[in-house]
Amino acid sequence: MASLVHSIAPIETLADFLGQLGDIDPARVRFRPAPGTATEQDVLDIHAREGRLCELVEHALVEKVMGFRESWLASVLIQALLNFVKPRDLGLVTGEAGLIELASGLIRIPDVAFIAWERLPGRRLPQEPIPAIAPNLVVEVLSQANTSREMERKRREYFEAGVQLVWLVNPETRTVEVCTASDQSSLLHEGDILDGGAVLPGFVLSLNELFLELNR
């Protein structure tokens, strides 16, 4: 598997390193093992030991951020996608603990993902804890801890790995940014209809329905 390399400036300070990660909060970066030395096994070990989900970026463990509201929105999207995908036997829908190896040394955990059967070896559910596969659709539900640069990096990585469609759901603005390439997107607001595009033709979801419970 090819490696996605984005570090172009030398890393000499902690600020440089955090900049490579997207200017994220340093509290999200684990220092055991030391940044630059972490592996896929460390991702599994920290989850087994502490129950914490970490992504592997630049050989560092970066804690995934997910609040109650974000988790709820992800669950609504999972249910809507399952209601469309399962009766048509189109593939798998995973949730916020679904670790995926996008490239050698790069593990991400999208909040929701759809993977068509055609992308799965033997059209079967992967048995490994972190399958090396690119979903067709990835959803990230933004939290206050996510920075714009972090999400720009994630979006670029997803498309370079072969993801076809990315939805960035923002509960604060009640919008969904629909990305069809790393540099191509459109912004939907409440009252608009989210559709599956070329990835899931026929799938539609009202954003009023998606964000309805936020009014309670």
PDB file of N, CA, C and O in Angstrom, residues 1 13 24 34 37-38 45 60 65 71 77 108 119-120 122 130 151 157 160 170 177 184 190 194-195 201 205 210:
ATOM      1  N   MET A   1       0.841  -1.196   0.000  1.00  0.00           N
ATOM      2  CA  MET A   1       0.000   0.000   0.000  1.00  0.00           C
ATOM      3  C   MET A   1       0.876   1.246   0.000  1.00  0.00           C
ATOM      4  O   MET A   1       1.847   1.337   0.715  1.00  0.00           O
ATOM      5  N   THR A  13       9.932  21.886  16.069  1.00  0.00           N
ATOM      6  CA  THR A  13       9.314  22.269  17.333  1.00  0.00           C
ATOM      7  C   THR A  13       7.952  21.596  17.462  1.00  0.00           C
ATOM      8  O   THR A  13       7.403  21.062  16.480  1.00  0.00           O
ATOM      9  N   ILE A  24      -4.091  21.304  15.683  1.00  0.00           N
ATOM     10  CA  ILE A  24      -5.027  20.746  16.657  1.00  0.00           C
ATOM     11  C   ILE A  24      -4.567  21.027  18.076  1.00  0.00           C
ATOM     12  O   ILE A  24      -3.416  21.409  18.320  1.00  0.00           O
ATOM     13  N   ALA A  34       5.994   8.005  21.962  1.00  0.00           N
ATOM     14  CA  ALA A  34       6.353   9.353  21.535  1.00  0.00           C
ATOM     15  C   ALA A  34       5.891   9.606  20.103  1.00  0.00           C
ATOM     16  O   ALA A  34       5.949   8.707  19.262  1.00  0.00           O
ATOM     17  N   THR A  37       6.804   7.773  16.560  1.00  0.00           N
ATOM     18  CA  THR A  37       7.171   6.371  16.751  1.00  0.00           C
ATOM     19  C   THR A  37       5.958   5.448  16.833  1.00  0.00           C
ATOM     20  O   THR A  37       6.120   4.228  16.902  1.00  0.00           O
ATOM     21  N   ALA A  38       4.754   5.984  16.854  1.00  0.00           N
ATOM     22  CA  ALA A  38       3.553   5.172  17.048  1.00  0.00           C
ATOM     23  C   ALA A  38       3.271   4.297  15.831  1.00  0.00           C
ATOM     24  O   ALA A  38       3.627   4.624  14.690  1.00  0.00           O
ATOM     25  N   ASP A  45      -3.665  -1.111  20.995  1.00  0.00           N
ATOM     26  CA  ASP A  45      -3.321  -1.283  22.410  1.00  0.00           C
ATOM     27  C   ASP A  45      -3.979  -0.233  23.292  1.00  0.00           C
ATOM     28  O   ASP A  45      -4.481  -0.549  24.385  1.00  0.00           O
ATOM     29  N   ALA A  60       1.918   9.410  14.951  1.00  0.00           N
ATOM     30  CA  ALA A  60       1.519   9.881  16.281  1.00  0.00           C
ATOM     31  C   ALA A  60       0.082   9.453  16.533  1.00  0.00           C
ATOM     32  O   ALA A  60      -0.728   9.347  15.603  1.00  0.00           O
ATOM     33  N   VAL A  65     -12.102  13.122  18.590  1.00  0.00           N
ATOM     34  CA  VAL A  65     -13.015  13.950  19.379  1.00  0.00           C
ATOM     35  C   VAL A  65     -14.447  13.663  18.934  1.00  0.00           C
ATOM     36  O   VAL A  65     -14.750  13.656  17.759  1.00  0.00           O
ATOM     37  N   SER A  71     -22.307  12.395  18.221  1.00  0.00           N
ATOM     38  CA  SER A  71     -22.594  10.969  18.151  1.00  0.00           C
ATOM     39  C   SER A  71     -24.042  10.723  17.739  1.00  0.00           C
ATOM     40  O   SER A  71     -24.332   9.819  16.939  1.00  0.00           O
ATOM     41  N   LEU A  77     -27.576   9.532  10.735  1.00  0.00           N
ATOM     42  CA  LEU A  77     -27.089   9.279   9.385  1.00  0.00           C
ATOM     43  C   LEU A  77     -26.876   7.790   9.139  1.00  0.00           C
ATOM     44  O   LEU A  77     -27.173   7.280   8.051  1.00  0.00           O
ATOM     45  N   ARG A 108      -7.489   6.494   9.954  1.00  0.00           N
ATOM     46  CA  ARG A 108      -8.532   7.466  10.274  1.00  0.00           C
ATOM     47  C   ARG A 108      -9.769   6.733  10.782  1.00  0.00           C
ATOM     48  O   ARG A 108      -9.935   5.530  10.562  1.00  0.00           O
ATOM     49  N   ARG A 119     -15.745  -3.108  -3.163  1.00  0.00           N
ATOM     50  CA  ARG A 119     -14.454  -2.690  -2.602  1.00  0.00           C
ATOM     51  C   ARG A 119     -13.950  -3.650  -1.525  1.00  0.00           C
ATOM     52  O   ARG A 119     -12.855  -3.447  -1.001  1.00  0.00           O
ATOM     53  N   LEU A 120     -14.741  -4.639  -1.189  1.00  0.00           N
ATOM     54  CA  LEU A 120     -14.377  -5.566  -0.128  1.00  0.00           C
ATOM     55  C   LEU A 120     -13.921  -6.892  -0.736  1.00  0.00           C
ATOM     56  O   LEU A 120     -14.645  -7.489  -1.533  1.00  0.00           O
ATOM     57  N   GLY A 122     -13.603 -10.434  -1.757  1.00  0.00           N
ATOM     58  CA  GLY A 122     -14.567 -11.513  -1.632  1.00  0.00           C
ATOM     59  C   GLY A 122     -15.965 -11.052  -1.280  1.00  0.00           C
ATOM     60  O   GLY A 122     -16.822 -11.874  -0.964  1.00  0.00           O
ATOM     61  N   ILE A 130      -8.384  -3.376  11.722  1.00  0.00           N
ATOM     62  CA  ILE A 130      -8.197  -2.117  10.981  1.00  0.00           C
ATOM     63  C   ILE A 130      -7.993  -2.483   9.508  1.00  0.00           C
ATOM     64  O   ILE A 130      -6.860  -2.628   9.040  1.00  0.00           O
ATOM     65  N   MET A 151      -9.472  19.467   9.101  1.00  0.00           N
ATOM     66  CA  MET A 151     -10.462  18.903   8.196  1.00  0.00           C
ATOM     67  C   MET A 151     -10.020  19.012   6.747  1.00  0.00           C
ATOM     68  O   MET A 151     -10.332  18.137   5.928  1.00  0.00           O
ATOM     69  N   GLU A 157      -6.713  13.619   2.368  1.00  0.00           N
ATOM     70  CA  GLU A 157      -6.307  12.221   2.549  1.00  0.00           C
ATOM     71  C   GLU A 157      -7.381  11.264   2.054  1.00  0.00           C
ATOM     72  O   GLU A 157      -7.075  10.246   1.409  1.00  0.00           O
ATOM     73  N   GLU A 160      -7.373  11.222  -1.785  1.00  0.00           N
ATOM     74  CA  GLU A 160      -6.162  10.597  -2.303  1.00  0.00           C
ATOM     75  C   GLU A 160      -6.190   9.083  -2.116  1.00  0.00           C
ATOM     76  O   GLU A 160      -5.613   8.331  -2.899  1.00  0.00           O
ATOM     77  N   ASN A 170     -21.925  19.976  10.086  1.00  0.00           N
ATOM     78  CA  ASN A 170     -21.626  20.978  11.111  1.00  0.00           C
ATOM     79  C   ASN A 170     -22.876  21.247  11.948  1.00  0.00           C
ATOM     80  O   ASN A 170     -23.803  21.932  11.488  1.00  0.00           O
ATOM     81  N   GLU A 177     -21.367  20.233   4.235  1.00  0.00           N
ATOM     82  CA  GLU A 177     -20.529  20.508   3.081  1.00  0.00           C
ATOM     83  C   GLU A 177     -20.356  19.202   2.318  1.00  0.00           C
ATOM     84  O   GLU A 177     -19.848  18.219   2.855  1.00  0.00           O
ATOM     85  N   GLN A 184     -13.336  20.554  -4.374  1.00  0.00           N
ATOM     86  CA  GLN A 184     -14.652  20.816  -4.954  1.00  0.00           C
ATOM     87  C   GLN A 184     -15.727  20.470  -3.935  1.00  0.00           C
ATOM     88  O   GLN A 184     -15.795  19.335  -3.456  1.00  0.00           O
ATOM     89  N   GLU A 190     -30.182  23.973   6.239  1.00  0.00           N
ATOM     90  CA  GLU A 190     -31.492  23.467   6.627  1.00  0.00           C
ATOM     91  C   GLU A 190     -32.506  23.860   5.558  1.00  0.00           C
ATOM     92  O   GLU A 190     -32.504  24.985   5.064  1.00  0.00           O
ATOM     93  N   LEU A 194     -30.111  16.494   1.105  1.00  0.00           N
ATOM     94  CA  LEU A 194     -28.829  15.810   0.913  1.00  0.00           C
ATOM     95  C   LEU A 194     -29.087  14.549   0.100  1.00  0.00           C
ATOM     96  O   LEU A 194     -29.999  13.784   0.415  1.00  0.00           O
ATOM     97  N   ASP A 195     -28.287  14.355  -0.969  1.00  0.00           N
ATOM     98  CA  ASP A 195     -28.468  13.143  -1.768  1.00  0.00           C
ATOM     99  C   ASP A 195     -27.156  12.385  -1.899  1.00  0.00           C
ATOM    100  O   ASP A 195     -26.093  12.912  -1.581  1.00  0.00           O
ATOM    101  N   PRO A 201     -26.967   6.572  -5.739  1.00  0.00           N
ATOM    102  CA  PRO A 201     -28.057   7.183  -6.504  1.00  0.00           C
ATOM    103  C   PRO A 201     -29.417   6.819  -5.906  1.00  0.00           C
ATOM    104  O   PRO A 201     -29.683   5.661  -5.608  1.00  0.00           O
ATOM    105  N   LEU A 205     -32.026  12.714   1.888  1.00  0.00           N
ATOM    106  CA  LEU A 205     -32.302  12.982   3.299  1.00  0.00           C
ATOM    107  C   LEU A 205     -32.506  14.473   3.478  1.00  0.00           C
ATOM    108  O   LEU A 205     -31.645  15.277   3.097  1.00  0.00           O
ATOM    109  N   LEU A 210     -32.622  15.763   9.534  1.00  0.00           N
ATOM    110  CA  LEU A 210     -31.351  15.446  10.181  1.00  0.00           C
ATOM    111  C   LEU A 210     -31.136  16.276  11.440  1.00  0.00           C
ATOM    112  O   LEU A 210     -30.727  15.749  12.485  1.00  0.00           O
TER     113      LEU A 210
END
